[in-house]
CSV table of C-alpha atoms in Angstrom, one decimal:
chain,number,residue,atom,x,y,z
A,743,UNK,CA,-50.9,91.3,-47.4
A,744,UNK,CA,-53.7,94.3,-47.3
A,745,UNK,CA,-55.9,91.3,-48.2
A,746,UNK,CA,-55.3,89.6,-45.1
A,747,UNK,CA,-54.4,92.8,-43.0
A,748,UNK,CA,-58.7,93.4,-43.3
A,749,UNK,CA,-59.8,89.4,-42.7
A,750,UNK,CA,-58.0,89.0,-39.6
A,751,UNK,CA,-57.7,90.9,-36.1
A,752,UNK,CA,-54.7,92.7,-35.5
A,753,UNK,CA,-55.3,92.6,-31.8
A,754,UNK,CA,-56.8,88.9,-31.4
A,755,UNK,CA,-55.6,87.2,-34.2
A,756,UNK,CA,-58.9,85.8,-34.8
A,757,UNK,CA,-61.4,86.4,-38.2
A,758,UNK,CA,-62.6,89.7,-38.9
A,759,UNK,CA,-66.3,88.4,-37.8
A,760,UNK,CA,-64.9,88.3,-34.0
A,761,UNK,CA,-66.9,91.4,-33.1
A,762,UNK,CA,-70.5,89.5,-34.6
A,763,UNK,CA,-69.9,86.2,-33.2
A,764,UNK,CA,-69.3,82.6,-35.6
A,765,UNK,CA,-71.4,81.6,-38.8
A,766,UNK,CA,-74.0,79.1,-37.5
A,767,UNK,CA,-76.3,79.0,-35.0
A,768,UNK,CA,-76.0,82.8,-33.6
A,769,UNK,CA,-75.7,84.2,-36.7
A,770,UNK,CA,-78.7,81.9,-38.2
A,771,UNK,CA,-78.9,82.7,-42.2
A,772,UNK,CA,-75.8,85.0,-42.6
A,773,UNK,CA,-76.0,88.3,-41.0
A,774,UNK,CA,-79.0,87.5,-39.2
A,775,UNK,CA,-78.0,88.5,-35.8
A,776,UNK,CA,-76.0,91.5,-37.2
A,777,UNK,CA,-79.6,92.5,-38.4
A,778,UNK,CA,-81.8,91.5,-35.4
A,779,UNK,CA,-83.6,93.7,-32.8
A,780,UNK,CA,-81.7,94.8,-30.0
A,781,UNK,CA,-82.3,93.2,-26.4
A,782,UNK,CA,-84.0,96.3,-24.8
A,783,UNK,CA,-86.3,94.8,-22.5
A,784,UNK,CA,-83.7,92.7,-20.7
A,785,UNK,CA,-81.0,95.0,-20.7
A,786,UNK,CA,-83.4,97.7,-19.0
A,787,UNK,CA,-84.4,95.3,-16.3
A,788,UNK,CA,-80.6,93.9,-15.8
A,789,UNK,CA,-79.5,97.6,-16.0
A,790,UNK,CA,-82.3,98.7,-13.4
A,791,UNK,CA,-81.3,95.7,-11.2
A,792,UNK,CA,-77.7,96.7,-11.1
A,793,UNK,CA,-78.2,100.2,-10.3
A,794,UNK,CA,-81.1,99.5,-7.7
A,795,UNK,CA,-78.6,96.3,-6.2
A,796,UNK,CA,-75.6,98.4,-6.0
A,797,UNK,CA,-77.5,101.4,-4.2
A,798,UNK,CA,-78.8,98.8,-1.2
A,799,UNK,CA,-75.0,97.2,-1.7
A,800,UNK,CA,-73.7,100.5,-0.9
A,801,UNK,CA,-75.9,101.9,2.0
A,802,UNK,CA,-74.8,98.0,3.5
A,803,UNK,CA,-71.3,98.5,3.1
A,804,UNK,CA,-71.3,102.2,4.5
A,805,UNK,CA,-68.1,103.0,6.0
A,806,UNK,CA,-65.8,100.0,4.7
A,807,UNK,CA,-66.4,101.1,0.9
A,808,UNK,CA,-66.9,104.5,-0.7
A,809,UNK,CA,-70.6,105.7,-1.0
A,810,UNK,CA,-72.0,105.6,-5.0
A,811,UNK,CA,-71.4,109.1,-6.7
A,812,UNK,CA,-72.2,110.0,-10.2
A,813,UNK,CA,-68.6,108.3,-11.3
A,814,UNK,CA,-70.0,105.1,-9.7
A,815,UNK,CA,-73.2,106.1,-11.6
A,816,UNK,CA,-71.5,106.0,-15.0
A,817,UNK,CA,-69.0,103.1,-14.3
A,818,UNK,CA,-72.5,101.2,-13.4
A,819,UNK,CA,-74.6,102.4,-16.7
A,820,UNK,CA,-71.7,101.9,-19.0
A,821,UNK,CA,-71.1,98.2,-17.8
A,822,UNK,CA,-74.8,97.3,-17.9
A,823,UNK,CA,-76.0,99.7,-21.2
A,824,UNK,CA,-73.2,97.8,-23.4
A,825,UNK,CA,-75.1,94.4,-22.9
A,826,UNK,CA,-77.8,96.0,-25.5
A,827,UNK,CA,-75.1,94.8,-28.0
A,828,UNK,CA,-74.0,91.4,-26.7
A,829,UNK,CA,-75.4,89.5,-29.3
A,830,UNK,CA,-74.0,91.9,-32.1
A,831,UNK,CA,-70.7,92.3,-30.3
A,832,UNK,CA,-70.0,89.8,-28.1
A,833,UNK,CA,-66.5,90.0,-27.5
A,834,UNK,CA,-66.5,94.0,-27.2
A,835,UNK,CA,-69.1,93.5,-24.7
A,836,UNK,CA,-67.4,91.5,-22.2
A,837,UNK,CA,-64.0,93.1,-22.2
A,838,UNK,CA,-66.3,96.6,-21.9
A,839,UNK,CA,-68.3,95.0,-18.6
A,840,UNK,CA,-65.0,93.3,-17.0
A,841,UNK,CA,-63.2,97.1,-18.0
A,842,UNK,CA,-65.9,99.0,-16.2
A,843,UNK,CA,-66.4,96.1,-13.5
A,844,UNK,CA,-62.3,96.9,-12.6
A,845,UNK,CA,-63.0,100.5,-12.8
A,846,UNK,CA,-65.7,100.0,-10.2
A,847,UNK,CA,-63.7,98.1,-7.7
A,848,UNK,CA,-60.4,99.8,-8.0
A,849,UNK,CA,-62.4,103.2,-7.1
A,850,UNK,CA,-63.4,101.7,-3.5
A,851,UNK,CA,-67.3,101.3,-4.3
A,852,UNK,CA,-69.2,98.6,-2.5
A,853,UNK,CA,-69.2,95.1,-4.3
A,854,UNK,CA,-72.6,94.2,-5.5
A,855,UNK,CA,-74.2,93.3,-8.4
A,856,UNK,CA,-71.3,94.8,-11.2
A,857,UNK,CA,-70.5,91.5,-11.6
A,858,UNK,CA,-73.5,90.2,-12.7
A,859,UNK,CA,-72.7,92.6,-16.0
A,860,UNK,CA,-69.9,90.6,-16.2
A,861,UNK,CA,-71.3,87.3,-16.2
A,862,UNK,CA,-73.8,88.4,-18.6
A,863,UNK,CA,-71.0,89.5,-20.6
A,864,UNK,CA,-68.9,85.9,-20.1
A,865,UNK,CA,-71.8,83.9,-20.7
A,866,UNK,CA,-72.8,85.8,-24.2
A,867,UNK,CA,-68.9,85.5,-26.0
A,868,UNK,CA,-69.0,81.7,-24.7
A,869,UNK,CA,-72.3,80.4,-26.7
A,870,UNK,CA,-71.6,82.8,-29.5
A,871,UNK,CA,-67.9,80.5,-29.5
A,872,UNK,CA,-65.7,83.2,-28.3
A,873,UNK,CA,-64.2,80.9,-25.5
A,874,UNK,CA,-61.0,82.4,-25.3
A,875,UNK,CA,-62.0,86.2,-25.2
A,876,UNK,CA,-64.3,84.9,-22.7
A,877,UNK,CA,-61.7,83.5,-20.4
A,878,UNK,CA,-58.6,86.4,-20.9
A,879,UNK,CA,-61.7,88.8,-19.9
A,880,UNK,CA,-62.8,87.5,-16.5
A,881,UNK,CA,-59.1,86.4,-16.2
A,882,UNK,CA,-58.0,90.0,-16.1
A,883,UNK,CA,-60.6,91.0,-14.0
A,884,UNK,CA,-60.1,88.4,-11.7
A,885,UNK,CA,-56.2,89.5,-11.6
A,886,UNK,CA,-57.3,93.0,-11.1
A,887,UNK,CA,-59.0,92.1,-8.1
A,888,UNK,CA,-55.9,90.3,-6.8
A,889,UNK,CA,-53.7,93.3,-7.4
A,890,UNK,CA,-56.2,96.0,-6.1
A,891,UNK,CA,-57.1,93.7,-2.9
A,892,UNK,CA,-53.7,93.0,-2.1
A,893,UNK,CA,-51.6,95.2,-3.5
A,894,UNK,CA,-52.9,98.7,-4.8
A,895,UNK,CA,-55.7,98.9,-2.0
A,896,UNK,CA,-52.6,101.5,-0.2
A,897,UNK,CA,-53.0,104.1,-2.6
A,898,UNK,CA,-56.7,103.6,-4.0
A,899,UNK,CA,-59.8,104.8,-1.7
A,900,UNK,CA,-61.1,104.1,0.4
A,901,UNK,CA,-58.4,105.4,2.7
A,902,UNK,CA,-57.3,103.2,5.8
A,903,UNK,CA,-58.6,100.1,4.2
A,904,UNK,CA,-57.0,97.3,4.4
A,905,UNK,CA,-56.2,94.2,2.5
A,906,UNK,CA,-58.6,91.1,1.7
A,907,UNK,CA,-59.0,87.7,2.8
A,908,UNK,CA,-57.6,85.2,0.4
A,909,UNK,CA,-60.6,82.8,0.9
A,910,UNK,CA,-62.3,85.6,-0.6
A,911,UNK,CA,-60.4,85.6,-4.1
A,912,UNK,CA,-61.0,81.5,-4.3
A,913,UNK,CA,-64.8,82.4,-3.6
A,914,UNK,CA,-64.5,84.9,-6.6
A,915,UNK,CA,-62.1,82.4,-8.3
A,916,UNK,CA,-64.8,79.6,-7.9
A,917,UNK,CA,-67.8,81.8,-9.2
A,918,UNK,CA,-65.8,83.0,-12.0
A,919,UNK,CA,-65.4,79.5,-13.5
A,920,UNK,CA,-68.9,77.9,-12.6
A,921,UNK,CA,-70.0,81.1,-14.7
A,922,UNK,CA,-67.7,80.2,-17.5
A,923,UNK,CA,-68.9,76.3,-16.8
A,924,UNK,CA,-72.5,76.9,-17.6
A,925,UNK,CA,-71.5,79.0,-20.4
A,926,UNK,CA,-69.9,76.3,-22.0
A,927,UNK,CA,-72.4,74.0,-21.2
A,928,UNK,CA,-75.5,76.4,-22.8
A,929,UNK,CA,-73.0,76.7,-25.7
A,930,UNK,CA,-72.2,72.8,-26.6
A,931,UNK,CA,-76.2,72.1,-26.0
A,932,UNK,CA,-76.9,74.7,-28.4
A,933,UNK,CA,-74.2,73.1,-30.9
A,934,UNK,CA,-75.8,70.1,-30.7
A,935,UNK,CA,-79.4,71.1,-31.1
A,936,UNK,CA,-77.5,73.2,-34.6
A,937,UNK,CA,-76.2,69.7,-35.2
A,938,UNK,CA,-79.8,68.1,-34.9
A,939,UNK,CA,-82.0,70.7,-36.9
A,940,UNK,CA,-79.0,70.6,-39.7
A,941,UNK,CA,-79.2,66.6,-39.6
A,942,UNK,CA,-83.0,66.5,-39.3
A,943,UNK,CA,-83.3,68.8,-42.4
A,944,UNK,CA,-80.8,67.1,-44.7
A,945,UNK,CA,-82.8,64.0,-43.3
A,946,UNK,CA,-85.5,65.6,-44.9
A,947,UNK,CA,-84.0,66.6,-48.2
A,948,UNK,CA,-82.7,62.9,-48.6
A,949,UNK,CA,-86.2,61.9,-48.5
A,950,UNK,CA,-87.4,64.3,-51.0
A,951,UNK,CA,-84.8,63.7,-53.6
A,952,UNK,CA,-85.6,60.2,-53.4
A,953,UNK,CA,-89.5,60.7,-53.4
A,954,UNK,CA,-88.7,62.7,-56.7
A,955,UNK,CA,-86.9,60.0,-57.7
A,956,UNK,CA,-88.9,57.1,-57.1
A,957,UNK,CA,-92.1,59.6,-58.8
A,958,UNK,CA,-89.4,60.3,-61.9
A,959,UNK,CA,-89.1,56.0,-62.5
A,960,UNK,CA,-92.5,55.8,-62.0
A,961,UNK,CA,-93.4,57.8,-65.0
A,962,UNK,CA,-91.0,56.7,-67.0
A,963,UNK,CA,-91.7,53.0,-66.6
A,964,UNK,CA,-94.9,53.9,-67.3
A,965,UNK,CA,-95.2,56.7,-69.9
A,966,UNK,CA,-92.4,54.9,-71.9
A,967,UNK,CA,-94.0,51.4,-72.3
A,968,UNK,CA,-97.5,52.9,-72.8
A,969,UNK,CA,-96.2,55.5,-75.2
A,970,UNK,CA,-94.1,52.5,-76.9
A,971,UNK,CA,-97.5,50.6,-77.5
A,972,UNK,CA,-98.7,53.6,-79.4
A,973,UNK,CA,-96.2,54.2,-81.5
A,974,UNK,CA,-96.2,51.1,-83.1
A,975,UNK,CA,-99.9,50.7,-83.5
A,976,UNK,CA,-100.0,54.4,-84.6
A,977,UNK,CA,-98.0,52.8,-87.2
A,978,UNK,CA,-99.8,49.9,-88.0
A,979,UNK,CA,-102.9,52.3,-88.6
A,980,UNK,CA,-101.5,54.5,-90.8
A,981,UNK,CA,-99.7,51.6,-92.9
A,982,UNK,CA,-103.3,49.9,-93.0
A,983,UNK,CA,-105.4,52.6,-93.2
A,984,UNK,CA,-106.2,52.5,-96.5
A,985,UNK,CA,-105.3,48.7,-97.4
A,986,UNK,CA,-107.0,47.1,-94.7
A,987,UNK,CA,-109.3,49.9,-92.8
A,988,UNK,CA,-110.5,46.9,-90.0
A,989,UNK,CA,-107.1,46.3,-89.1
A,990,UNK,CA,-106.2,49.8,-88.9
A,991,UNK,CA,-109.6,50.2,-86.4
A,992,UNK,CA,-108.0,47.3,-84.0
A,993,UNK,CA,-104.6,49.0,-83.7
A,994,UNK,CA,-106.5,53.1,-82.9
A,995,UNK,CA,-108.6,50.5,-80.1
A,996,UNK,CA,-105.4,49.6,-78.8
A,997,UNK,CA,-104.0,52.8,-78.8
A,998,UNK,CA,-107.1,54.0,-76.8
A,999,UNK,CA,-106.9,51.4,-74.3
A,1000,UNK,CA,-102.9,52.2,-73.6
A,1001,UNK,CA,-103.6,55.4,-73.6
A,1002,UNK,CA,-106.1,54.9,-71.3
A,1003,UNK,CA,-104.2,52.8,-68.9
A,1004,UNK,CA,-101.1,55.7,-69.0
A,1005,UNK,CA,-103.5,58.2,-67.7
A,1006,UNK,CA,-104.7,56.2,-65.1
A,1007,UNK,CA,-101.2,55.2,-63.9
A,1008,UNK,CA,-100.2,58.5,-64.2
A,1009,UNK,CA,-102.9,60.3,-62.0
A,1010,UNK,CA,-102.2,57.7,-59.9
A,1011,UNK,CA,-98.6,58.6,-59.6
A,1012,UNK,CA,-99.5,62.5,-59.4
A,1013,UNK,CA,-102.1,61.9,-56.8
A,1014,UNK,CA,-99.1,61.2,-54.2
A,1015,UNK,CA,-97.8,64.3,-55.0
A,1016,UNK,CA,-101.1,66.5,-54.4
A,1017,UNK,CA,-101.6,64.1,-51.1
A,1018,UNK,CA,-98.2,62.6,-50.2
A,1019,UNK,CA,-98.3,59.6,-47.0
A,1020,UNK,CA,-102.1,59.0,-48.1
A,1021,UNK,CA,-103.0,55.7,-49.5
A,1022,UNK,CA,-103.3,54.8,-53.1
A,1023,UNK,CA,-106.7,54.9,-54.4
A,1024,UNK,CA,-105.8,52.0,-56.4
A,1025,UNK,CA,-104.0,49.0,-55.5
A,1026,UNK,CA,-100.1,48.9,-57.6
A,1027,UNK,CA,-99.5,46.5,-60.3
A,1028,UNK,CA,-97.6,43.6,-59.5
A,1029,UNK,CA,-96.9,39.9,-61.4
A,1030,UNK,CA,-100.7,38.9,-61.1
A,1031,UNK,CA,-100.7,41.5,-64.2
A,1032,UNK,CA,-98.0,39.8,-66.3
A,1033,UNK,CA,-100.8,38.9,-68.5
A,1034,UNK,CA,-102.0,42.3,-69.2
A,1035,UNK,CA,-97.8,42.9,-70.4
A,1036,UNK,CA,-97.9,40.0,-72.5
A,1037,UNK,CA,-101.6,41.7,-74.3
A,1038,UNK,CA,-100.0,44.5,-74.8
A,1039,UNK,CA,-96.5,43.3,-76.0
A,1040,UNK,CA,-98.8,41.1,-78.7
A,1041,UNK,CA,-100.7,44.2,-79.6
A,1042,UNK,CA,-97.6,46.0,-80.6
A,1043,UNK,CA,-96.2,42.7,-82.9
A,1044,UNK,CA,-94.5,40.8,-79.9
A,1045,UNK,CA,-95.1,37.5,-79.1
A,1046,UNK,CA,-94.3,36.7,-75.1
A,1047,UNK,CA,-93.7,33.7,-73.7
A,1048,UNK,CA,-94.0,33.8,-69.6
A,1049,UNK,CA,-92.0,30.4,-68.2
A,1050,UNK,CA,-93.4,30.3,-64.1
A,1051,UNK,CA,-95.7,31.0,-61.7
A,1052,UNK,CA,-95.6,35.1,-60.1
A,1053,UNK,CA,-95.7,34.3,-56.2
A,1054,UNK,CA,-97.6,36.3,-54.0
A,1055,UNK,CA,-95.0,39.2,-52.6
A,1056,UNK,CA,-95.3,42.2,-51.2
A,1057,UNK,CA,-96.2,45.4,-52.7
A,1058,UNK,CA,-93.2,47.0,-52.6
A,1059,UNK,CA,-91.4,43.6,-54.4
A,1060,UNK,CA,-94.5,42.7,-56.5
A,1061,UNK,CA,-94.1,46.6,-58.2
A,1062,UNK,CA,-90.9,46.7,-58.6
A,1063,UNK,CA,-90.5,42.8,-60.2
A,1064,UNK,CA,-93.8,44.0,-62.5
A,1065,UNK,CA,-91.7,47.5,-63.7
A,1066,UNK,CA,-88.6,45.4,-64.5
A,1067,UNK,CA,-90.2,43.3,-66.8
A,1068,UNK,CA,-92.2,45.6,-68.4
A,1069,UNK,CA,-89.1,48.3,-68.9
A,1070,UNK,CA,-87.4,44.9,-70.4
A,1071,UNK,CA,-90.1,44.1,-73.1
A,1072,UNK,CA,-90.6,47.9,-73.6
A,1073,UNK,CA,-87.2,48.1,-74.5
A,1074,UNK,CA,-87.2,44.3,-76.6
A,1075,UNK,CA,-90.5,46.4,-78.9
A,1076,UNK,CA,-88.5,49.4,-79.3
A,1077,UNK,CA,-84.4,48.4,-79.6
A,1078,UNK,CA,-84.5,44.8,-81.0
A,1079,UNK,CA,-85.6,43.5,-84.1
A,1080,UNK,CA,-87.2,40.2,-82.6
A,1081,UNK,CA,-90.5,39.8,-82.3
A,1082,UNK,CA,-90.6,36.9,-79.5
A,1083,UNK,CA,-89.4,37.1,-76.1
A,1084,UNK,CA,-89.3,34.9,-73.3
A,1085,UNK,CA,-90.0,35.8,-69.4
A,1086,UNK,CA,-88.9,33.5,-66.7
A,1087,UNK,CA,-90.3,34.0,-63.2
A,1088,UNK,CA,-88.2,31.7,-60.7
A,1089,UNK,CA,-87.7,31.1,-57.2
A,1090,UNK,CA,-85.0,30.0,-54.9
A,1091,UNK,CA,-82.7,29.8,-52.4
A,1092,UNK,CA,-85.0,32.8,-51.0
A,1093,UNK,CA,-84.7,35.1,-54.2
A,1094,UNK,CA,-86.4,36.3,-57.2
A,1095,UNK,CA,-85.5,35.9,-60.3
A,1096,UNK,CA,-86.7,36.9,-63.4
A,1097,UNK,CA,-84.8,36.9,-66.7
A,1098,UNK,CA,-86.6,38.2,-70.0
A,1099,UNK,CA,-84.5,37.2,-73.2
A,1100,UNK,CA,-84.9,37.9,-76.7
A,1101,UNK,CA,-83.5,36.6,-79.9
A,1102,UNK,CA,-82.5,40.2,-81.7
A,1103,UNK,CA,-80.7,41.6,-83.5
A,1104,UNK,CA,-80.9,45.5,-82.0
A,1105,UNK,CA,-82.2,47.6,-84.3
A,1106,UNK,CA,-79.7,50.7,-83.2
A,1107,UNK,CA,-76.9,51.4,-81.2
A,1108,UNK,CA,-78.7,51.4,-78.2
A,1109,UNK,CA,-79.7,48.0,-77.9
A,1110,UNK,CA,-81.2,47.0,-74.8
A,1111,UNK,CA,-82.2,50.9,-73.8
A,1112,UNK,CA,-81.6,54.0,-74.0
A,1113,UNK,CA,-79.7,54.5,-70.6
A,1114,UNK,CA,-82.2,55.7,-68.4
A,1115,UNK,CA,-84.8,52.4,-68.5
A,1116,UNK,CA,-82.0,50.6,-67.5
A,1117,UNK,CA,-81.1,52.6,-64.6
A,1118,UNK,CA,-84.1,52.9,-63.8
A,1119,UNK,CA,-84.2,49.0,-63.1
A,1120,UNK,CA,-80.9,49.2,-61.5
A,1121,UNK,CA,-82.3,51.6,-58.6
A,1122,UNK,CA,-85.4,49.3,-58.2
A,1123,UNK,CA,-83.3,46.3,-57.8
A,1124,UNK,CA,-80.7,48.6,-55.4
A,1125,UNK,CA,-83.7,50.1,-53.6
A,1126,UNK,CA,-84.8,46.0,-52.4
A,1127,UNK,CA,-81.1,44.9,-52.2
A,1128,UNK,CA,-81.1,42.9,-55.4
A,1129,UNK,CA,-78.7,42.8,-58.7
A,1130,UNK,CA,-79.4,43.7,-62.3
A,1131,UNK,CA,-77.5,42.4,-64.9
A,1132,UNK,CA,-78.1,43.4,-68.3
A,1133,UNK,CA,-76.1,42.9,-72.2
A,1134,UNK,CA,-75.8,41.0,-75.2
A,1135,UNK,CA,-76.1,37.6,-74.9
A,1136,UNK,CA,-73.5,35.8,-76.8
A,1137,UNK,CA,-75.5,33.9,-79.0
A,1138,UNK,CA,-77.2,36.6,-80.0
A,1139,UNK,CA,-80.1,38.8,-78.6
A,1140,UNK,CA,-80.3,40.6,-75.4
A,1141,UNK,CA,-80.8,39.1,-71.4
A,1142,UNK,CA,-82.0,41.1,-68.4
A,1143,UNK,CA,-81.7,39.4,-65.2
A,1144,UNK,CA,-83.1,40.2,-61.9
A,1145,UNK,CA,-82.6,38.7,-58.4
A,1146,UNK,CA,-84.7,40.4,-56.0
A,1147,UNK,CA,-85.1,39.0,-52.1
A,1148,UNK,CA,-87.9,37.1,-52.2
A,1149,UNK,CA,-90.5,38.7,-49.6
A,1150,UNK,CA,-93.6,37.3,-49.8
A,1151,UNK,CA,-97.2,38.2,-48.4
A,1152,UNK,CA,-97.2,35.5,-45.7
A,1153,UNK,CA,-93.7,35.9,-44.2
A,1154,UNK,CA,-94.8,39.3,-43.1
């Protein structure tokens, strides 16, 4: 009960942060507002306009209203000096100016601009979303015009005056709501430019997380085929190194060259981070390379047998149809204990597919992949709107298969 005695108003019945305004847009990064400058400038200008205003109000009105005196003074200063702290204390603010604004009138001073303290006041608790506090603010000043115009005007000064015009309170009436109007208008514009920042920079965000994703499958297509390649020739050397010294010379050449290629890649990978939305210095691999795969696949004690013709797609198809095949025989050299595959490259009925077999058995539990090669190919397929299918195959061996939409070059 104490707990919820000190989070909510006992007078409003609203949060606790009534007096600051909402979370959000006014209150940008927490207690921002709470912590911000203070409006001086403005409110000395609005404060020396309502003093100045009301001084030429009162020298018009002489003889129907009472002339200013220091209480008018005060009444004047206090309703304009609180706006320093509308932003902090919105609500506060605009029962103090419609308080003081009351005060004013009920003492017989001339009208004038007092009430542009209130609509100061208004307009501040609507955009910082204190509609309500707003409204029951102007609401009882409005009333307490009514009653003072009509009613109390017998026994408050000036003396001999008389009572108002109605028209008059449906001109006040009508002023009071286009200020609460605009107010409300300036507040749901501001919402929805709150709305559009928040969008634009999870919009942003989204595109980063994937950017670091795409740059993550990247190098790992890359580093773990490459690295793959040199493992198992780093094995042949050492096995032969002694036994057959030419051999073991072939297999450190082929480690150079993949080694070689993997940097390359990989600059070429790190250079869109250093220079992101510039153009590759050098063009991505596509299918055209599928011979260069089926090198280094040989290189490493797999035999590869490509069944098709690669079409002519574009980039963004031609890279990702390249990866999948080469995470597929990366994963044949380093989970199955085959040593021939077999690539098909087909076409039809507007798709791409590719489907890389091999005969096994797996060589561990995780046959296939590890988990993350595969998912890899899964996004790439997802990121194109194609499938991936990947598992045993039951006569043995393992089968991805890839159906891509077929985009090529020429349809563009």
């Amino acid at each position: 009960m104490e707990e919820q005695r000190t989070r909510r108003s006992p007078l409003w019945g609203g949060p606790e942060w009534w007096r600051h305004g909402p979370p959000g847009w006014w209150n940008r990064q927490g207690d921002q507002a709470r912590g911000a400058r203070l409006p001086w400038p403005s409110t000395f200008v609005l404060t020396a306009f309502v003093l100045i205003g009301s001084q030429f109000a009162a020298q018009a009105q002489e003889g129907d209203r009472a002339l200013l005196d220091p209480f008018a003074r005060v009444l004047l200063l206090v309703g304009s000096g609180v706006l320093l702290w509308r932003q902090r204390y919105p609500v506060f603010v605009v029962f103090v100016t419609a308080a003081a604004a009351m005060l004013y009138l009920g003492a017989g001073y001339a009208y004038g601009p007092v009430f542009f303290t209130v609509a100061v006041g208004c307009f501040s608790a609507v955009v910082a979303g204190h509609r309500r506090a707003a409204w029951i603010a102007v609401g009882m000043l409005w009333t307490g015009h009514v009653l003072i115009a009509h009613w109390l005007y017998r026994w408050l000064p000036p003396s001999g005056d008389g009572p108002s015009a109605w028209g008059q309170e449906v001109v006040v009436a009508t002023w009071v709501v286009a200020i609460v109007a605009v107010s409300e208008l300036v507040r749901v514009r501001r919402e929805q430019w709150a709305r559009e920042r928040a969008e634009r920079a999870q919009g942003a965000r989204r595109r980063a997380d994937e950017e670091r994703l795409r740059i993550a499958r990247e190098l790992h297509d890359v580093l773990a085929h490459s690295i793959s390649v040199i493992n198992v020739q780093a094995g042949v050397g050492l096995a032969l190194l002694d036994s057959d010294p030419e051999q073991a010379r072939t297999a450190l050449t082929t480690i150079k060259a993949a080694s070689k290629e993997a940097l390359g890649e990989v600059r070429q990978v790190l250079d869109t981070l250093r220079a992101p939305g510039e153009a590759p210095r050098a063009p991505a691999p596509g299918l055209d390379r599928l011979p260069e795969l089926v090198d280094q696949a040989a290189s490493a004690g797999l035999t590869v047998e490509v069944l098709g013709a690669a079409p002519d797609l574009v980039p963004g198809t031609d890279l990702a149809a390249f990866r999948i095949v080469q995470e597929a025989l990366t994963n044949v050299v380093r989970h199955s204990g085959s040593r021939h595959a077999r690539v098909l490259v087909d076409q039809a009925a507007g798709a791409l597919r590719l489907r890389i077999d091999d005969d096994g058995p797996a060589t561990g539990e995780d046959a296939g992949g590890s988990g993350n090669g595969l998912a890899g190919m899964r996004e790439r397929a997802a990121a194109l709107g194609g499938t991936i299918e990947a598992g045993p195959r039951a006569d043995g061996g393992f089968r991805v298969l890839a159906v891509l939409p077929l985009k090529l070059k020429e349809d563009r």
